[in-house]
DNA sequence: AAAATAGTTCAAAATATTTTGAACTATTTT
DNA sequence: AAAATAGTTCAAAATATTTTGAACTATTTT
């Protein structure tokens, strides 16, 4: 059971996802909660349009920084700190 | 003597600097060394043009990820792990 | 059944980043 | 003094990211 190396592509995807003020606001909002919330709640809280929300949540999810679960009409999102900790925590080692 | 909060702008600048394959290669090269080297050596090692080097080294330096010192004709660069550790290490705290 | 709600898709426009080459400055070598 | 070397500057072109609005799907409320 040896540790999996992290691919450069994943590292870049995560850093790109983190390198945007809107997405940092989303993460900040989610980080203050200990439960999932609907995308609409986040969007309303930080003042972005639905369309913009769809775009940014997709990037965060693809990077593994949030989890997303669609239930009927709504999509529930929550922060996923594991990806950050893994990718960023091992940055120097496997750079 | 309380810790300084890190501004969102700096966090974004650092993540943006890290979110590029050329710059990751530069950091990887520098990370394997324990001394400064001329920009030209790095550029030759990873196969980029002088112009491209100038562009990327400037971004890395502005983000605080490398130190740069001009001596006569050459510019010597070295990795600066402190910025990464500070900005990224405190990410969740002060998000 | 109609209206409202939550979110998505698509394409166009706006904006930001990266690459490229030519001309340049300053320094070192011949 | 001329040539070579290390890096910079500038502007244009190429590419990537972000924003916007209209039309849409699926679900829930009235």
PDB file of C-alpha atoms (C1' of nucleotides) in Angstrom:
ATOM      1  CA  UNK A   1       0.000   0.000   0.000  1.00  0.00           C
ATOM      2  CA  UNK A   2       2.131   2.860  -1.249  1.00  0.00           C
ATOM      3  CA  UNK A   3       0.942   6.414  -1.689  1.00  0.00           C
ATOM      4  CA  UNK A   4      -0.266   7.394  -5.144  1.00  0.00           C
ATOM      5  CA  UNK A   5       1.687  10.156  -6.825  1.00  0.00           C
ATOM      6  CA  UNK A   6      -0.399  13.217  -7.701  1.00  0.00           C
ATOM      7  CA  UNK A   7      -0.398  14.158 -11.361  1.00  0.00           C
ATOM      8  CA  UNK A   8       0.683  17.602 -12.452  1.00  0.00           C
ATOM      9  CA  UNK A   9      -2.597  18.016 -14.286  1.00  0.00           C
ATOM     10  CA  UNK A  10      -4.520  17.556 -11.065  1.00  0.00           C
ATOM     11  CA  UNK A  11      -2.285  19.978  -9.234  1.00  0.00           C
ATOM     12  CA  UNK A  12      -2.836  22.591 -11.913  1.00  0.00           C
ATOM     13  CA  UNK A  13      -6.570  21.988 -11.971  1.00  0.00           C
ATOM     14  CA  UNK A  14      -6.741  22.534  -8.224  1.00  0.00           C
ATOM     15  CA  UNK A  15      -4.603  25.667  -8.268  1.00  0.00           C
ATOM     16  CA  UNK A  16      -6.595  27.088 -11.176  1.00  0.00           C
ATOM     17  CA  UNK A  17      -9.811  26.449  -9.328  1.00  0.00           C
ATOM     18  CA  UNK A  18      -8.410  28.257  -6.295  1.00  0.00           C
ATOM     19  CA  UNK A  19      -7.090  31.211  -8.280  1.00  0.00           C
ATOM     20  CA  UNK A  20     -10.354  33.093  -8.625  1.00  0.00           C
ATOM     21  CA  UNK A  21     -12.095  35.515  -6.243  1.00  0.00           C
ATOM     22  CA  UNK A  22     -15.601  34.211  -6.856  1.00  0.00           C
ATOM     23  CA  UNK A  23     -14.582  30.640  -6.158  1.00  0.00           C
ATOM     24  CA  UNK A  24     -12.680  31.694  -3.056  1.00  0.00           C
ATOM     25  CA  UNK A  25     -15.856  33.371  -1.813  1.00  0.00           C
ATOM     26  CA  UNK A  26     -17.811  30.208  -2.454  1.00  0.00           C
ATOM     27  CA  UNK A  27     -15.273  28.139  -0.540  1.00  0.00           C
ATOM     28  CA  UNK A  28     -15.218  30.678   2.259  1.00  0.00           C
ATOM     29  CA  UNK A  29     -18.981  30.480   2.554  1.00  0.00           C
ATOM     30  CA  UNK A  30     -18.988  26.693   2.531  1.00  0.00           C
ATOM     31  CA  UNK A  31     -16.089  26.523   4.938  1.00  0.00           C
ATOM     32  CA  UNK A  32     -18.158  28.329   7.552  1.00  0.00           C
ATOM     33  CA  UNK A  33     -20.799  25.618   7.455  1.00  0.00           C
ATOM     34  CA  UNK A  34     -20.733  22.045   8.635  1.00  0.00           C
ATOM     35  CA  UNK A  35     -23.435  20.841   6.272  1.00  0.00           C
ATOM     36  CA  UNK A  36     -24.317  20.908   2.604  1.00  0.00           C
ATOM     37  CA  UNK A  37     -26.393  23.734   1.133  1.00  0.00           C
ATOM     38  CA  UNK A  38     -28.153  24.390  -2.152  1.00  0.00           C
ATOM     39  CA  UNK A  39     -26.222  26.231  -4.841  1.00  0.00           C
ATOM     40  CA  UNK A  40     -28.877  28.925  -4.838  1.00  0.00           C
ATOM     41  CA  UNK A  41     -28.208  29.717  -1.194  1.00  0.00           C
ATOM     42  CA  UNK A  42     -24.525  30.193  -1.876  1.00  0.00           C
ATOM     43  CA  UNK A  43     -25.147  32.276  -4.962  1.00  0.00           C
ATOM     44  CA  UNK A  44     -27.583  34.530  -3.122  1.00  0.00           C
ATOM     45  CA  UNK A  45     -25.183  34.894  -0.205  1.00  0.00           C
ATOM     46  CA  UNK A  46     -22.289  36.049  -2.330  1.00  0.00           C
ATOM     47  CA  UNK A  47     -24.307  37.823  -5.007  1.00  0.00           C
ATOM     48  CA  UNK A  48     -23.701  36.007  -8.256  1.00  0.00           C
ATOM     49  CA  UNK A  49     -26.103  34.982 -11.009  1.00  0.00           C
ATOM     50  CA  UNK A  50     -27.387  31.454 -11.410  1.00  0.00           C
ATOM     51  CA  UNK A  51     -25.416  31.077 -14.616  1.00  0.00           C
ATOM     52  CA  UNK A  52     -22.228  32.209 -13.003  1.00  0.00           C
ATOM     53  CA  UNK A  53     -22.925  29.823 -10.141  1.00  0.00           C
ATOM     54  CA  UNK A  54     -23.318  26.872 -12.489  1.00  0.00           C
ATOM     55  CA  UNK A  55     -20.008  27.745 -14.101  1.00  0.00           C
ATOM     56  CA  UNK A  56     -18.019  28.126 -10.892  1.00  0.00           C
ATOM     57  CA  UNK A  57     -19.528  25.188  -9.026  1.00  0.00           C
ATOM     58  CA  UNK A  58     -18.658  22.971 -11.961  1.00  0.00           C
ATOM     59  CA  UNK A  59     -15.020  24.037 -11.811  1.00  0.00           C
ATOM     60  CA  UNK A  60     -14.836  23.529  -8.062  1.00  0.00           C
ATOM     61  CA  UNK A  61     -16.403  20.116  -8.330  1.00  0.00           C
ATOM     62  CA  UNK A  62     -14.154  19.032 -11.198  1.00  0.00           C
ATOM     63  CA  UNK A  63     -11.157  20.030  -9.088  1.00  0.00           C
ATOM     64  CA  UNK A  64     -12.512  18.011  -6.164  1.00  0.00           C
ATOM     65  CA  UNK A  65     -12.792  21.007  -3.876  1.00  0.00           C
ATOM     66  CA  UNK A  66     -16.522  20.530  -3.276  1.00  0.00           C
ATOM     67  CA  UNK A  67     -18.904  17.630  -3.321  1.00  0.00           C
ATOM     68  CA  UNK A  68     -22.157  18.039  -5.205  1.00  0.00           C
ATOM     69  CA  UNK A  69     -25.327  16.028  -5.025  1.00  0.00           C
ATOM     70  CA  UNK A  70     -28.389  16.683  -7.108  1.00  0.00           C
ATOM     71  CA  UNK A  71     -31.681  16.054  -5.368  1.00  0.00           C
ATOM     72  CA  UNK A  72     -34.743  16.793  -7.421  1.00  0.00           C
ATOM     73  CA  UNK A  73     -34.670  20.483  -8.340  1.00  0.00           C
ATOM     74  CA  UNK A  74     -31.748  21.467  -6.202  1.00  0.00           C
ATOM     75  CA  UNK A  75     -28.058  20.773  -6.161  1.00  0.00           C
ATOM     76  CA  UNK A  76     -26.454  20.522  -2.777  1.00  0.00           C
ATOM     77  CA  UNK A  77     -22.820  21.357  -2.359  1.00  0.00           C
ATOM     78  CA  UNK A  78     -20.372  21.089   0.504  1.00  0.00           C
ATOM     79  CA  UNK A  79     -16.704  21.754   0.912  1.00  0.00           C
ATOM     80  CA  UNK A  80     -14.258  18.894   0.434  1.00  0.00           C
ATOM     81  CA  UNK A  81     -11.081  19.729   2.316  1.00  0.00           C
ATOM     82  CA  UNK A  82      -9.470  16.407   1.492  1.00  0.00           C
ATOM     83  CA  UNK A  83      -8.410  17.323  -2.017  1.00  0.00           C
ATOM     84  CA  UNK A  84      -6.778  20.524  -0.925  1.00  0.00           C
ATOM     85  CA  UNK A  85      -4.968  18.810   1.876  1.00  0.00           C
ATOM     86  CA  UNK A  86      -3.737  16.008  -0.375  1.00  0.00           C
ATOM     87  CA  UNK A  87      -2.720  17.976  -3.423  1.00  0.00           C
ATOM     88  CA  UNK A  88      -1.369  21.014  -1.662  1.00  0.00           C
ATOM     89  CA  UNK A  89       0.035  19.161   1.303  1.00  0.00           C
ATOM     90  CA  UNK A  90       2.246  17.027  -0.913  1.00  0.00           C
ATOM     91  CA  UNK A  91       3.230  19.872  -3.171  1.00  0.00           C
ATOM     92  CA  UNK A  92       6.938  20.108  -2.430  1.00  0.00           C
ATOM     93  CA  UNK A  93       7.490  16.365  -2.174  1.00  0.00           C
ATOM     94  CA  UNK A  94       6.331  15.443  -5.574  1.00  0.00           C
ATOM     95  CA  UNK A  95       6.598  18.749  -7.361  1.00  0.00           C
TER      96      UNK A  95
ATOM     97  CA  UNK B   1       3.104  40.295  18.160  1.00  0.00           C
ATOM     98  CA  UNK B   2       0.053  38.804  16.482  1.00  0.00           C
ATOM     99  CA  UNK B   3       0.099  37.058  13.147  1.00  0.00           C
ATOM    100  CA  UNK B   4      -0.673  39.163  10.092  1.00  0.00           C
ATOM    101  CA  UNK B   5      -3.740  38.141   8.130  1.00  0.00           C
ATOM    102  CA  UNK B   6      -3.046  37.221   4.514  1.00  0.00           C
ATOM    103  CA  UNK B   7      -4.960  39.240   1.941  1.00  0.00           C
ATOM    104  CA  UNK B   8      -7.147  37.498  -0.603  1.00  0.00           C
ATOM    105  CA  UNK B   9      -5.280  39.286  -3.374  1.00  0.00           C
ATOM    106  CA  UNK B  10      -2.022  37.692  -2.286  1.00  0.00           C
ATOM    107  CA  UNK B  11      -3.630  34.283  -2.035  1.00  0.00           C
ATOM    108  CA  UNK B  12      -4.991  34.611  -5.546  1.00  0.00           C
ATOM    109  CA  UNK B  13      -1.677  35.873  -6.878  1.00  0.00           C
ATOM    110  CA  UNK B  14       0.098  32.854  -5.437  1.00  0.00           C
ATOM    111  CA  UNK B  15      -2.454  30.343  -6.707  1.00  0.00           C
ATOM    112  CA  UNK B  16      -2.417  31.949 -10.154  1.00  0.00           C
ATOM    113  CA  UNK B  17       1.357  31.741 -10.242  1.00  0.00           C
ATOM    114  CA  UNK B  18       1.161  28.068  -9.323  1.00  0.00           C
ATOM    115  CA  UNK B  19      -1.558  27.248 -11.858  1.00  0.00           C
ATOM    116  CA  UNK B  20       0.675  26.973 -14.907  1.00  0.00           C
ATOM    117  CA  UNK B  21       2.724  24.046 -16.208  1.00  0.00           C
ATOM    118  CA  UNK B  22       5.745  26.118 -17.237  1.00  0.00           C
ATOM    119  CA  UNK B  23       5.991  27.742 -13.832  1.00  0.00           C
ATOM    120  CA  UNK B  24       5.560  24.414 -12.104  1.00  0.00           C
ATOM    121  CA  UNK B  25       8.482  23.101 -14.134  1.00  0.00           C
ATOM    122  CA  UNK B  26      10.567  26.083 -13.118  1.00  0.00           C
ATOM    123  CA  UNK B  27       9.738  25.518  -9.459  1.00  0.00           C
ATOM    124  CA  UNK B  28      10.437  21.827  -9.803  1.00  0.00           C
ATOM    125  CA  UNK B  29      13.841  22.565 -11.265  1.00  0.00           C
ATOM    126  CA  UNK B  30      14.680  25.084  -8.566  1.00  0.00           C
ATOM    127  CA  UNK B  31      13.353  22.821  -5.846  1.00  0.00           C
ATOM    128  CA  UNK B  32      15.935  20.216  -6.741  1.00  0.00           C
ATOM    129  CA  UNK B  33      18.752  22.659  -6.076  1.00  0.00           C
ATOM    130  CA  UNK B  34      20.029  24.142  -2.871  1.00  0.00           C
ATOM    131  CA  UNK B  35      21.520  27.225  -4.495  1.00  0.00           C
ATOM    132  CA  UNK B  36      20.561  29.990  -6.855  1.00  0.00           C
ATOM    133  CA  UNK B  37      21.012  29.645 -10.613  1.00  0.00           C
ATOM    134  CA  UNK B  38      20.864  31.961 -13.593  1.00  0.00           C
ATOM    135  CA  UNK B  39      17.547  32.256 -15.420  1.00  0.00           C
ATOM    136  CA  UNK B  40      19.216  31.055 -18.585  1.00  0.00           C
ATOM    137  CA  UNK B  41      20.174  27.769 -16.973  1.00  0.00           C
ATOM    138  CA  UNK B  42      16.592  27.137 -15.941  1.00  0.00           C
ATOM    139  CA  UNK B  43      15.224  28.120 -19.322  1.00  0.00           C
ATOM    140  CA  UNK B  44      17.669  25.843 -21.119  1.00  0.00           C
ATOM    141  CA  UNK B  45      16.890  22.982 -18.756  1.00  0.00           C
ATOM    142  CA  UNK B  46      13.160  23.101 -19.322  1.00  0.00           C
ATOM    143  CA  UNK B  47      13.258  24.289 -22.925  1.00  0.00           C
ATOM    144  CA  UNK B  48      11.623  27.698 -23.027  1.00  0.00           C
ATOM    145  CA  UNK B  49      12.624  30.880 -24.841  1.00  0.00           C
ATOM    146  CA  UNK B  50      14.322  33.786 -23.121  1.00  0.00           C
ATOM    147  CA  UNK B  51      11.224  35.907 -23.587  1.00  0.00           C
ATOM    148  CA  UNK B  52       9.001  33.304 -22.081  1.00  0.00           C
ATOM    149  CA  UNK B  53      11.452  32.981 -19.214  1.00  0.00           C
ATOM    150  CA  UNK B  54      11.354  36.685 -18.492  1.00  0.00           C
ATOM    151  CA  UNK B  55       7.576  36.550 -18.406  1.00  0.00           C
ATOM    152  CA  UNK B  56       7.283  33.560 -16.083  1.00  0.00           C
ATOM    153  CA  UNK B  57      10.088  34.494 -13.717  1.00  0.00           C
ATOM    154  CA  UNK B  58       8.459  37.874 -13.242  1.00  0.00           C
ATOM    155  CA  UNK B  59       5.181  36.256 -12.231  1.00  0.00           C
ATOM    156  CA  UNK B  60       6.893  33.868  -9.843  1.00  0.00           C
ATOM    157  CA  UNK B  61       8.860  36.648  -8.260  1.00  0.00           C
ATOM    158  CA  UNK B  62       5.832  38.926  -7.907  1.00  0.00           C
ATOM    159  CA  UNK B  63       4.042  36.104  -6.137  1.00  0.00           C
ATOM    160  CA  UNK B  64       6.998  35.638  -3.812  1.00  0.00           C
ATOM    161  CA  UNK B  65       7.646  32.075  -4.908  1.00  0.00           C
ATOM    162  CA  UNK B  66      11.217  32.774  -5.989  1.00  0.00           C
ATOM    163  CA  UNK B  67      13.883  35.259  -5.050  1.00  0.00           C
ATOM    164  CA  UNK B  68      15.694  37.047  -7.830  1.00  0.00           C
ATOM    165  CA  UNK B  69      18.948  38.918  -7.776  1.00  0.00           C
ATOM    166  CA  UNK B  70      20.466  40.651 -10.758  1.00  0.00           C
ATOM    167  CA  UNK B  71      24.240  40.544 -10.942  1.00  0.00           C
ATOM    168  CA  UNK B  72      25.762  42.174 -13.971  1.00  0.00           C
ATOM    169  CA  UNK B  73      24.451  40.382 -17.048  1.00  0.00           C
ATOM    170  CA  UNK B  74      22.717  37.581 -15.275  1.00  0.00           C
ATOM    171  CA  UNK B  75      19.720  37.201 -13.037  1.00  0.00           C
ATOM    172  CA  UNK B  76      19.973  34.583 -10.350  1.00  0.00           C
ATOM    173  CA  UNK B  77      16.871  32.946  -9.037  1.00  0.00           C
ATOM    174  CA  UNK B  78      16.166  30.542  -6.223  1.00  0.00           C
ATOM    175  CA  UNK B  79      13.058  29.005  -4.787  1.00  0.00           C
ATOM    176  CA  UNK B  80      11.371  30.705  -1.841  1.00  0.00           C
ATOM    177  CA  UNK B  81       9.334  28.100   0.009  1.00  0.00           C
ATOM    178  CA  UNK B  82       8.302  30.535   2.717  1.00  0.00           C
ATOM    179  CA  UNK B  83       5.561  32.209   0.739  1.00  0.00           C
ATOM    180  CA  UNK B  84       3.959  28.956  -0.241  1.00  0.00           C
ATOM    181  CA  UNK B  85       4.082  27.676   3.298  1.00  0.00           C
ATOM    182  CA  UNK B  86       2.608  30.875   4.720  1.00  0.00           C
ATOM    183  CA  UNK B  87      -0.120  31.525   2.202  1.00  0.00           C
ATOM    184  CA  UNK B  88      -1.121  27.965   1.568  1.00  0.00           C
ATOM    185  CA  UNK B  89      -0.540  26.757   5.092  1.00  0.00           C
ATOM    186  CA  UNK B  90      -2.998  29.268   6.503  1.00  0.00           C
ATOM    187  CA  UNK B  91      -5.511  28.783   3.748  1.00  0.00           C
ATOM    188  CA  UNK B  92      -8.395  27.276   5.676  1.00  0.00           C
ATOM    189  CA  UNK B  93      -7.937  29.437   8.774  1.00  0.00           C
ATOM    190  CA  UNK B  94      -8.313  32.739   7.144  1.00  0.00           C
ATOM    191  CA  UNK B  95     -10.117  31.788   3.953  1.00  0.00           C
TER     192      UNK B  95
ATOM    193  C1'  DA C   1     -53.205  22.644 -15.178  1.00  0.00           C
ATOM    194  C1'  DA C   2     -50.707  26.806 -14.724  1.00  0.00           C
ATOM    195  C1'  DA C   3     -47.178  29.261 -12.466  1.00  0.00           C
ATOM    196  C1'  DA C   4     -43.097  29.370  -9.967  1.00  0.00           C
ATOM    197  C1'  DT C   5     -38.615  27.680  -8.739  1.00  0.00           C
ATOM    198  C1'  DA C   6     -33.706  25.600  -9.177  1.00  0.00           C
ATOM    199  C1'  DG C   7     -30.505  24.865 -12.034  1.00  0.00           C
ATOM    200  C1'  DT C   8     -28.431  23.892 -16.965  1.00  0.00           C
ATOM    201  C1'  DT C   9     -27.035  24.752 -21.698  1.00  0.00           C
ATOM    202  C1'  DC C  10     -25.519  27.409 -25.351  1.00  0.00           C
ATOM    203  C1'  DA C  11     -23.366  31.000 -27.877  1.00  0.00           C
ATOM    204  C1'  DA C  12     -21.571  35.546 -27.956  1.00  0.00           C
ATOM    205  C1'  DA C  13     -18.986  39.155 -25.867  1.00  0.00           C
ATOM    206  C1'  DA C  14     -15.663  40.661 -22.625  1.00  0.00           C
ATOM    207  C1'  DT C  15     -11.525  39.997 -20.342  1.00  0.00           C
ATOM    208  C1'  DA C  16      -7.153  37.895 -18.966  1.00  0.00           C
ATOM    209  C1'  DT C  17      -3.210  35.140 -19.858  1.00  0.00           C
ATOM    210  C1'  DT C  18       0.446  33.267 -22.667  1.00  0.00           C
ATOM    211  C1'  DT C  19       3.430  33.054 -26.746  1.00  0.00           C
ATOM    212  C1'  DT C  20       6.191  35.015 -30.238  1.00  0.00           C
ATOM    213  C1'  DG C  21       9.656  37.779 -32.617  1.00  0.00           C
ATOM    214  C1'  DA C  22      12.109  41.987 -33.347  1.00  0.00           C
ATOM    215  C1'  DA C  23      14.623  45.568 -31.376  1.00  0.00           C
ATOM    216  C1'  DC C  24      16.834  46.866 -27.416  1.00  0.00           C
ATOM    217  C1'  DT C  25      20.372  47.563 -22.992  1.00  0.00           C
ATOM    218  C1'  DA C  26      24.156  46.146 -20.414  1.00  0.00           C
ATOM    219  C1'  DT C  27      27.967  43.287 -19.704  1.00  0.00           C
ATOM    220  C1'  DT C  28      31.643  40.154 -20.960  1.00  0.00           C
ATOM    221  C1'  DT C  29      34.685  37.907 -24.238  1.00  0.00           C
ATOM    222  C1'  DT C  30      37.624  37.937 -28.182  1.00  0.00           C
TER     223       DT C  30
ATOM    224  C1'  DA D   1      36.697  47.812 -30.844  1.00  0.00           C
ATOM    225  C1'  DA D   2      33.814  44.205 -32.414  1.00  0.00           C
ATOM    226  C1'  DA D   3      31.263  40.205 -31.343  1.00  0.00           C
ATOM    227  C1'  DA D   4      28.902  37.464 -28.212  1.00  0.00           C
ATOM    228  C1'  DT D   5      26.022  36.755 -24.267  1.00  0.00           C
ATOM    229  C1'  DA D   6      22.083  37.404 -20.702  1.00  0.00           C
ATOM    230  C1'  DG D   7      18.170  39.269 -20.151  1.00  0.00           C
ATOM    231  C1'  DT D   8      14.318  43.002 -21.028  1.00  0.00           C
ATOM    232  C1'  DT D   9      10.736  45.522 -23.457  1.00  0.00           C
ATOM    233  C1'  DC D  10       7.159  46.065 -26.552  1.00  0.00           C
ATOM    234  C1'  DA D  11       3.327  45.025 -29.424  1.00  0.00           C
ATOM    235  C1'  DA D  12       0.749  41.683 -31.900  1.00  0.00           C
ATOM    236  C1'  DA D  13      -1.300  37.235 -32.179  1.00  0.00           C
ATOM    237  C1'  DA D  14      -2.971  33.185 -30.039  1.00  0.00           C
ATOM    238  C1'  DT D  15      -5.309  31.069 -26.468  1.00  0.00           C
ATOM    239  C1'  DA D  16      -7.946  30.512 -22.218  1.00  0.00           C
ATOM    240  C1'  DT D  17     -11.140  32.115 -18.875  1.00  0.00           C
ATOM    241  C1'  DT D  18     -15.167  34.561 -17.283  1.00  0.00           C
ATOM    242  C1'  DT D  19     -19.581  36.955 -17.831  1.00  0.00           C
ATOM    243  C1'  DT D  20     -24.023  37.564 -19.764  1.00  0.00           C
ATOM    244  C1'  DG D  21     -28.707  36.666 -21.367  1.00  0.00           C
ATOM    245  C1'  DA D  22     -32.043  33.860 -23.641  1.00  0.00           C
ATOM    246  C1'  DA D  23     -34.063  29.528 -24.014  1.00  0.00           C
ATOM    247  C1'  DC D  24     -34.389  25.342 -21.873  1.00  0.00           C
ATOM    248  C1'  DT D  25     -35.499  20.906 -18.455  1.00  0.00           C
ATOM    249  C1'  DA D  26     -37.233  19.135 -14.360  1.00  0.00           C
ATOM    250  C1'  DT D  27     -39.550  19.670 -10.192  1.00  0.00           C
ATOM    251  C1'  DT D  28     -42.621  21.764  -6.885  1.00  0.00           C
ATOM    252  C1'  DT D  29     -46.265  24.910  -5.556  1.00  0.00           C
ATOM    253  C1'  DT D  30     -50.635  27.044  -6.280  1.00  0.00           C
TER     254       DT D  30
END
